[in-house]
XYZ file of C-alpha atoms in Angstrom:
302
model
C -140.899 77.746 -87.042
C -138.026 75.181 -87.859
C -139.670 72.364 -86.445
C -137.617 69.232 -85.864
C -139.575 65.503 -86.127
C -138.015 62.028 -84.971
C -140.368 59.292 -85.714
C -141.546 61.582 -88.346
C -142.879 58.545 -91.097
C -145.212 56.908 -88.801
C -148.325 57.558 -88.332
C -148.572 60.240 -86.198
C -145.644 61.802 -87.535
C -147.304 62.007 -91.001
C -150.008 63.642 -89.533
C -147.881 66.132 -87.985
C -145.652 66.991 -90.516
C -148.923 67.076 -93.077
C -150.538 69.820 -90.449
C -147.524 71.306 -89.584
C -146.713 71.966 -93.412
C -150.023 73.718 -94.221
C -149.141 76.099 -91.679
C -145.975 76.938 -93.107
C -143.390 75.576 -90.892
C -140.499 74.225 -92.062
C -139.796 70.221 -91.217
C -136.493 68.200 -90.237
C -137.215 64.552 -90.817
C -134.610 62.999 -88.212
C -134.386 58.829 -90.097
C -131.600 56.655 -90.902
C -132.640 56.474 -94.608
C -133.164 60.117 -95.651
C -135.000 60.605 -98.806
C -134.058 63.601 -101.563
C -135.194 67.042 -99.568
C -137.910 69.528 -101.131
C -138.560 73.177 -100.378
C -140.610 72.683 -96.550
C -138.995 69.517 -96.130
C -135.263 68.560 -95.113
C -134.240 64.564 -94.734
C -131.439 64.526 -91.885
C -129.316 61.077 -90.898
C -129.600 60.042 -87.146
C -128.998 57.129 -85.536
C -125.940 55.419 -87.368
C -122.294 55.511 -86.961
C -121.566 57.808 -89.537
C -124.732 60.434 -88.383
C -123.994 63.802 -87.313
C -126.988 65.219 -87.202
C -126.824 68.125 -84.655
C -124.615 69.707 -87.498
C -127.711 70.486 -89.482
C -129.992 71.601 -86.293
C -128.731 75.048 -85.252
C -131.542 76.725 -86.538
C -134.608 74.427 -84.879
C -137.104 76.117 -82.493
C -138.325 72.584 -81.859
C -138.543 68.983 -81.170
C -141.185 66.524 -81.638
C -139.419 63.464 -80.715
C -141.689 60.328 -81.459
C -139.579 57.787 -82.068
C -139.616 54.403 -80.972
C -140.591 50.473 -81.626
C -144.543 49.929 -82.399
C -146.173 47.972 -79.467
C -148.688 46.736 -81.790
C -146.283 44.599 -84.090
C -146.168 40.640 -83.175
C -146.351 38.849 -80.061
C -144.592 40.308 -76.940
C -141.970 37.722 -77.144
C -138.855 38.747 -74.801
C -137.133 39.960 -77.396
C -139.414 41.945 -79.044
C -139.917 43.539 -75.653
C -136.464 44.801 -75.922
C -136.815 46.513 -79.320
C -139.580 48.253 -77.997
C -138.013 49.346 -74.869
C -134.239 49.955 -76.220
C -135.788 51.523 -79.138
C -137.001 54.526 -76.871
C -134.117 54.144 -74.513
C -131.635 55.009 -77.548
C -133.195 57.424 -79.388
C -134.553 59.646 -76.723
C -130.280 58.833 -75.059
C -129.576 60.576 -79.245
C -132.048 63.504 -78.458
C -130.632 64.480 -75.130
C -126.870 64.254 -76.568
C -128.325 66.603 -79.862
C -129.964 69.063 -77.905
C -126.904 69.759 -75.598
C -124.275 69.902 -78.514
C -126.484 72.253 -80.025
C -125.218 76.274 -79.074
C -128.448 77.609 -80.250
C -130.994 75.929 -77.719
C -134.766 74.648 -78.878
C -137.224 76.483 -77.366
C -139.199 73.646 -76.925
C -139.602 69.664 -76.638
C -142.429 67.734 -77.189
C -141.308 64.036 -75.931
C -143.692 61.059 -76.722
C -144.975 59.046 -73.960
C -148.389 57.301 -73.232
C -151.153 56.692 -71.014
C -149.882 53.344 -70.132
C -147.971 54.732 -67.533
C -150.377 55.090 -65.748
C -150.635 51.307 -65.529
C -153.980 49.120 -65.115
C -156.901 50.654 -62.990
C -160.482 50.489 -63.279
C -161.394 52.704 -59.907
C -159.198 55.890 -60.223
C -158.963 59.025 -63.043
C -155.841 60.184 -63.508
C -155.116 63.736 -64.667
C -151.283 64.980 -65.262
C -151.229 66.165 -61.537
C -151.611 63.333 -59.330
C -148.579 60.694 -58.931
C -147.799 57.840 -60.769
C -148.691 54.539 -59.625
C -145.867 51.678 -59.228
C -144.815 51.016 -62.262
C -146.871 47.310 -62.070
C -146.781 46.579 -65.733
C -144.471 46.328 -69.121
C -145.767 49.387 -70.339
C -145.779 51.712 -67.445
C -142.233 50.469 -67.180
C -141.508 51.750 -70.841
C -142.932 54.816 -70.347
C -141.189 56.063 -67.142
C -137.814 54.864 -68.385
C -139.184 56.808 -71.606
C -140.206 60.195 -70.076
C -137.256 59.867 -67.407
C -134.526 59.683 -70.059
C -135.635 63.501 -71.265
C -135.276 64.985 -67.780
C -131.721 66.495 -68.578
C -133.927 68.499 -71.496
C -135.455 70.177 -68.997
C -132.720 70.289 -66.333
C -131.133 72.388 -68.792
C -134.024 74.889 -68.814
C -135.941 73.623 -72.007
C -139.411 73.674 -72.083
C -140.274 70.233 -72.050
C -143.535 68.480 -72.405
C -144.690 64.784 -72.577
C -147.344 64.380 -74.441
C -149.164 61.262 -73.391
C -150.741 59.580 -75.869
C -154.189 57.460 -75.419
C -155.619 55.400 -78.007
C -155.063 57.215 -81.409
C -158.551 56.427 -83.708
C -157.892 56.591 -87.497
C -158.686 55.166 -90.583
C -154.813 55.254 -91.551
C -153.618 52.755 -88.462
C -153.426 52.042 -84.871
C -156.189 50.237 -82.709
C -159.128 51.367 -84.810
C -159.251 49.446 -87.667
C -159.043 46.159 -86.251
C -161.617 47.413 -83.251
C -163.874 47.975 -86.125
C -163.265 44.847 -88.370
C -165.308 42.365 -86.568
C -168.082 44.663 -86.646
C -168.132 45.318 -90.089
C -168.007 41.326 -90.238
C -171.399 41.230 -88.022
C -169.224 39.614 -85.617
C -168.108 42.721 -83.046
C -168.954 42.582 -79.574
C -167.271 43.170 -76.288
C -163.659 42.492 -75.541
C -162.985 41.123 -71.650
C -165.396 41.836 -69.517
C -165.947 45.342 -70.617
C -165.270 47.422 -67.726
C -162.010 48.109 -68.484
C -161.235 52.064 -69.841
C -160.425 53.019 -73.255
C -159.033 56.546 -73.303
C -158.937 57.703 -76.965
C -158.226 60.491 -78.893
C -159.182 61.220 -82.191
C -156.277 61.994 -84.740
C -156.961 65.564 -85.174
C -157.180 66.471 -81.577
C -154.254 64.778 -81.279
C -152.381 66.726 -84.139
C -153.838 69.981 -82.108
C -152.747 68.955 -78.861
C -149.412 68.973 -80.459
C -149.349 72.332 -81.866
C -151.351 73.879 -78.628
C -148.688 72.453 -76.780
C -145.604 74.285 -79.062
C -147.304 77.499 -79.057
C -148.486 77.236 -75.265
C -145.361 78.607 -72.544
C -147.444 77.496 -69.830
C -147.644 74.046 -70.963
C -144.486 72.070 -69.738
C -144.420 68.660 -68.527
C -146.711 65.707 -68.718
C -149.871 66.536 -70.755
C -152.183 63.708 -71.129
C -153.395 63.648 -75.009
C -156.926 62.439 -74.359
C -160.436 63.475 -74.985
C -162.402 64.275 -72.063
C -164.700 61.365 -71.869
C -162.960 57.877 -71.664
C -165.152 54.937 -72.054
C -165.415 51.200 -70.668
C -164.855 48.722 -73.613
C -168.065 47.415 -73.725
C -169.675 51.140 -74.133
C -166.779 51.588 -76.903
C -167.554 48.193 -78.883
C -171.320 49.560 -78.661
C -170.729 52.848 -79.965
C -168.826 51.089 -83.048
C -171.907 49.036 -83.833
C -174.056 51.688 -83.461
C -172.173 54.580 -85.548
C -171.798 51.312 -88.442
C -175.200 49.632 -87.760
C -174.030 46.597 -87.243
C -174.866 44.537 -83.984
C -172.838 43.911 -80.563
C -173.414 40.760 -79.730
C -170.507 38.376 -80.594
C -168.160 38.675 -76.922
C -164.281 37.949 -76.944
C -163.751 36.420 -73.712
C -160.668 36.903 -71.965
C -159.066 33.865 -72.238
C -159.567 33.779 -75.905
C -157.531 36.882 -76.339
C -154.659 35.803 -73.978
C -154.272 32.906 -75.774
C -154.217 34.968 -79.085
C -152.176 37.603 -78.202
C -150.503 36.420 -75.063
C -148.578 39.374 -73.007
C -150.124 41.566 -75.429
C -153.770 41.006 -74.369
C -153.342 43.601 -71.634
C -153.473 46.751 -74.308
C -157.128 45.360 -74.583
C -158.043 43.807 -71.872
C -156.844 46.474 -69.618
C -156.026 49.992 -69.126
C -157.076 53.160 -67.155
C -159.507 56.110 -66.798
C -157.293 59.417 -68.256
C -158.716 63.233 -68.592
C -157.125 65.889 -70.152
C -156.924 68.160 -66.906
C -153.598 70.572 -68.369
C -154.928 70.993 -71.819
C -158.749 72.022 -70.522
C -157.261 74.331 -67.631
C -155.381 76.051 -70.760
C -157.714 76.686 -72.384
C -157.921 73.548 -75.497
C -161.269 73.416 -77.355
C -161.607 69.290 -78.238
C -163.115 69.103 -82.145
C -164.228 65.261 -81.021
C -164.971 65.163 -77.205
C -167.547 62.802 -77.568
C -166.869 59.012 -78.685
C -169.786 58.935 -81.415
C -168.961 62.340 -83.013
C -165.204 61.365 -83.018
C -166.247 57.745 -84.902
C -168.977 59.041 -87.261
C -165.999 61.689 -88.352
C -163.632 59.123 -89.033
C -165.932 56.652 -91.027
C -167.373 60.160 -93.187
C -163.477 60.892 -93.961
C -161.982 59.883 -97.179
């Protein structure tokens, strides 16, 4: 397939594209600083005056739109808040407008969301069928103006999915690496209280969920990108010791990390119970569905 990628140099995008390459698809980088194209890869403008990218687009199958601000960078000051909500808002606005100048229609589009809409709970699991909460929070604000933004992708009878993402674990980035740093310091332990959900994914599940959800028709609209067995912090921060025998022991208390990360704290400190209903019901084998396979993979990979 032509395969079409905005957001395409991050993390997950370079996982993608890697994955996606092996297989022999070609890949549209969508970035405002395109780089010289190669034989699998082309480098098209978006997102500045001058960009006309639906010009080079005709031939896509699909879209893996992933762009947006990282919600991991800096304090949530106000105004970084609004880079990482306008940064979704415009880019997924650019998507919309590509898709319907384009005559020759994507069969498909896969646009980013996460499990923070779902907002904070510690009592319910959510699965894609059941309705979203009140959007309580910053991030379950994000998201719904995120996911609601697409709707005219669909409206126009496109496939369209939302993948939403849980915690991504990976050497390369993300949450994992500093989860694991005060453990490899002999100083890990649990963040909070600990009874607050983690729902992770590991980075090749992820990168499968992806490409089960291009080459699945009966996949359309919100498909949580989860493994099937969330756990509480305090089980996760054990499970790190154990899989890099070091101890759990040293605790974070909550008003430690509120006063370090302020607004921010809540990606930690908070979060909610999310299963994979969709992709299970259709049929998606998980490589990692277990939280000590998933981390004794990534600390055994190069």
């Amino acid at each position: 397939m032509n395969i079409a990628i905005t957001g395409g140099t991050g993390m997950i995008g370079q996982a993608l594209t890697k994955r996606l390459l092996e297989q022999g698809h070609h890949i549209f980088i969508l970035t405002r600083h395109p780089k010289a194209n190669d034989a699998h890869v082309t480098y098209i403008k978006w997102m500045t005056e001058d960009a006309k990218p639906e010009q080079h687009l005709e031939t896509v199958d699909a879209f893996i739109h992933l762009a947006g601000a990282s919600i991991n960078d800096g304090r949530w000051t106000d105004e970084r808040k609004r880079v990482i909500l306008d940064s979704r808002v415009s880019t997924t606005k650019e998507l919309v407008r590509i898709v319907e100048a384009l005559d020759q229609k994507p069969n498909v589009v896969l646009s980013a969301s996460a499990v923070g809409i779902y907002g904070q709970d510690r009592h319910q699991t959510f699965s894609e069928d059941q309705p979203l909460p009140p959007t309580a929070d910053f991030l379950s604000h994000v998201c719904v103006a995120w996911e609601d933004l697409a709707r005219p992708i669909a409206d126009a009878g496109i496939r369209l999915v939302h993948p939403r993402i849980g915690v991504v674990l990976t050497k390369a980035g993300g949450a994992y690496p500093l989860m694991r740093l005060p453990y490899v310091l002999f100083g890990g332990g649990t963040m909070g209280d600990g009874k607050q959900w983690v729902s992770w994914v590991h980075i090749d599940d992820l990168v499968d969920l992806f490409l089960f959800a291009l080459e699945t028709p009966t996949v359309e609209g919100p498909l949580n990108i989860t493994a099937p067995h969330p756990e509480t912090m305090r089980r996760f921060g054990q499970t790190i010791g154990k899989v890099l025998h070091r101890p759990h022991w040293l605790p974070a208390p909550r008003f430690a990390l509120e006063l370090a990360l302020g607004e921010k704290s809540t990606i930690v400190l908070e979060g909610a119970r999310v299963v994979p209903k969709k992709a299970l019901e259709n049929g998606y084998k998980f490589r990692y569905a277990e939280l000590k396979d998933a981390l004794r993979a990534i600390e055994h990979s190069n």
